XYZ file of C-alpha atoms in Angstrom:
218
model
C -312.879 11.542 45.712
C -310.559 12.815 48.408
C -307.028 11.729 49.188
C -306.090 9.786 52.303
C -304.181 12.859 53.565
C -307.085 15.255 52.923
C -309.434 13.006 54.875
C -307.045 12.868 57.835
C -306.811 16.675 57.819
C -310.603 17.065 57.669
C -311.133 14.647 60.552
C -308.444 16.350 62.662
C -309.860 19.834 62.034
C -313.382 18.603 62.823
C -312.283 17.181 66.180
C -310.321 20.339 67.048
C -313.317 22.524 66.149
C -315.570 20.380 68.354
C -313.190 20.891 71.271
C -311.995 24.466 70.733
C -314.633 26.347 68.756
C -314.771 27.815 65.266
C -311.270 28.716 64.032
C -308.452 26.241 64.614
C -304.776 27.261 64.656
C -302.665 25.529 62.021
C -300.150 24.755 64.809
C -302.839 22.653 66.525
C -303.478 20.764 63.282
C -299.731 20.150 62.918
C -299.581 18.834 66.485
C -302.486 16.399 66.184
C -301.238 15.046 62.826
C -297.553 15.027 63.876
C -296.388 16.988 60.795
C -294.437 20.234 60.474
C -296.143 23.620 60.294
C -294.991 24.367 56.740
C -296.586 21.145 55.460
C -299.869 22.082 57.146
C -299.856 25.558 55.572
C -299.275 24.092 52.103
C -302.001 21.493 52.568
C -304.666 23.827 53.936
C -304.103 26.235 51.053
C -304.743 23.402 48.579
C -307.827 22.259 50.523
C -309.156 25.835 50.631
C -308.953 25.931 46.821
C -311.101 22.778 46.757
C -313.637 24.508 49.052
C -313.148 21.855 51.754
C -311.984 24.369 54.357
C -311.871 28.101 54.971
C -308.332 29.361 55.622
C -307.501 32.790 57.020
C -303.842 33.637 57.428
C -302.919 34.367 61.064
C -306.383 33.238 62.223
C -306.388 29.584 61.237
C -308.802 27.209 59.532
C -312.337 25.897 59.810
C -314.320 23.390 57.798
C -316.646 24.483 55.040
C -320.060 22.794 54.995
C -318.726 20.469 52.292
C -315.639 19.642 54.373
C -317.737 19.066 57.488
C -319.903 16.490 55.712
C -316.811 14.644 54.461
C -315.331 14.621 57.988
C -318.545 13.290 59.538
C -318.671 10.595 56.856
C -315.155 9.455 57.781
C -316.102 9.361 61.483
C -319.210 7.310 60.578
C -317.062 4.848 58.616
C -314.510 4.589 61.434
C -317.061 3.870 64.141
C -319.023 1.347 62.059
C -315.798 -0.548 61.324
C -314.988 -0.560 65.054
C -318.382 -2.163 65.774
C -317.736 -4.772 63.082
C -314.255 -5.578 64.388
C -315.448 -6.005 67.988
C -318.879 -7.585 67.476
C -318.190 -9.785 64.458
C -314.455 -10.496 64.504
C -313.888 -10.648 68.253
C -311.292 -7.899 68.646
C -311.034 -6.188 72.036
C -312.143 -2.552 72.283
C -308.535 -1.467 72.925
C -307.313 -3.123 69.691
C -309.555 -1.641 67.010
C -308.696 2.053 66.643
C -305.667 1.682 64.373
C -307.383 -0.931 62.188
C -310.432 1.325 61.816
C -308.076 4.213 60.918
C -307.088 2.199 57.837
C -310.582 0.961 56.962
C -312.265 4.371 57.317
C -310.771 5.543 54.010
C -312.600 2.970 51.860
C -314.756 5.235 49.693
C -317.775 3.079 48.863
C -321.131 4.363 50.079
C -322.716 1.054 49.058
C -320.298 -0.918 51.242
C -320.849 1.349 54.261
C -324.628 1.235 53.792
C -324.551 -2.578 53.690
C -322.186 -2.699 56.676
C -324.547 -0.437 58.669
C -327.525 -2.671 57.816
C -325.562 -5.871 58.578
C -324.681 -4.516 62.035
C -328.322 -3.542 62.726
C -327.804 0.241 62.422
C -325.839 0.688 65.683
C -326.124 4.077 67.387
C -322.790 3.895 69.235
C -319.365 2.333 68.699
C -317.611 -0.035 71.172
C -316.363 2.977 73.171
C -319.811 4.531 73.498
C -319.183 7.258 70.891
C -322.265 8.135 68.789
C -322.335 6.948 65.166
C -323.824 9.546 62.792
C -326.534 8.256 60.462
C -326.321 8.316 56.655
C -327.386 11.990 56.727
C -324.585 12.920 59.119
C -326.866 13.360 62.141
C -325.542 12.323 65.567
C -327.893 11.022 68.246
C -328.000 13.391 71.229
C -325.981 12.235 74.215
C -327.127 12.897 77.786
C -323.975 11.497 79.357
C -321.775 13.402 81.809
C -318.283 12.783 83.126
C -318.199 10.690 86.292
C -315.821 13.306 87.723
C -318.695 15.826 87.712
C -320.810 13.626 90.023
C -320.953 13.784 93.812
C -321.331 10.986 96.346
C -324.739 9.351 95.920
C -324.781 9.926 92.169
C -325.427 6.902 89.995
C -326.042 5.902 86.406
C -325.020 3.682 83.521
C -321.479 3.590 82.103
C -322.049 4.714 78.499
C -318.661 5.707 77.093
C -315.146 7.026 77.539
C -313.478 10.370 76.920
C -310.034 8.721 76.990
C -309.660 6.340 74.031
C -306.071 5.247 74.634
C -305.465 1.465 74.605
C -303.816 1.744 78.040
C -306.973 3.261 79.584
C -309.318 0.770 77.896
C -307.104 -2.119 79.000
C -307.171 -0.742 82.570
C -310.989 -0.705 82.558
C -310.969 -4.358 81.463
C -308.551 -5.105 84.299
C -310.853 -3.608 86.950
C -313.902 -5.275 85.395
C -315.763 -2.221 84.070
C -317.802 -2.659 80.867
C -320.163 -0.428 78.889
C -323.704 -0.709 80.202
C -322.632 -1.420 83.803
C -324.432 0.499 86.523
C -322.187 2.602 88.754
C -322.931 4.348 92.044
C -320.579 6.911 93.595
C -320.187 5.881 97.231
C -317.539 8.431 98.238
C -315.343 11.175 96.797
C -312.112 11.532 98.762
C -311.472 15.199 99.575
C -307.690 14.777 99.698
C -306.995 13.387 96.211
C -310.457 13.396 94.578
C -310.367 9.597 94.229
C -313.744 7.920 93.736
C -315.101 4.881 95.561
C -317.591 3.214 93.212
C -320.109 0.441 93.698
C -320.504 -1.731 90.606
C -323.557 -3.757 89.576
C -322.214 -6.796 91.464
C -322.217 -4.659 94.664
C -318.414 -4.866 94.527
C -316.687 -1.617 95.532
C -313.581 -0.265 93.817
C -311.592 2.953 94.209
C -310.357 4.809 91.129
C -308.315 7.969 90.677
C -309.745 11.316 89.570
C -307.975 10.765 86.217
C -309.990 7.572 85.688
C -313.233 9.245 86.824
C -312.515 12.022 84.318
C -312.358 9.441 81.530
C -315.739 7.775 82.195
C -319.057 8.950 80.735
C -322.193 8.200 82.735
C -325.849 8.475 81.751
C -327.822 9.375 84.868
């Protein structure tokens, strides 16, 4: 069994490693968890003793294999609960993150296994993020950021890289949903804004910041 705090540390370190490579600075961990540096140092030393992470003074931390599996398990729990909250309880996709943050710490493999089966073994959560299977294996994603596409490019909207409620609410406002087909009609040279044609043939213009938050499967 792992404490609530240990699980939050493992998940944070996992996400930082995915973004930044092997060793993660303790200052980065402190920033993402909004705690002071001294608290992080104390905690990582304790977690290193439990063989959950590898800590090297001045270099930073990385997950051990054991710690990595725990972190992936928490991510699996979180994303399955998000599917449940949206598909079965009718929450919007911009409402579920904080609720899933609480539910992800329920440590019952039987419950999660039954939840997975009840939901039909979903491969992605409501934001398009892949859900690892019971063995911790993620399905391969072939999606790219819309901001990397040129005029004439097209594909299916499969996920977001920006998970903030404000961004998700904005996508609802402009009528963009997962699974929608999108075609890039024009990329404005001046401000890199994107004119998009949606499945209804309606055209909308979005900023580069929005385009940089959308994942497209070509």
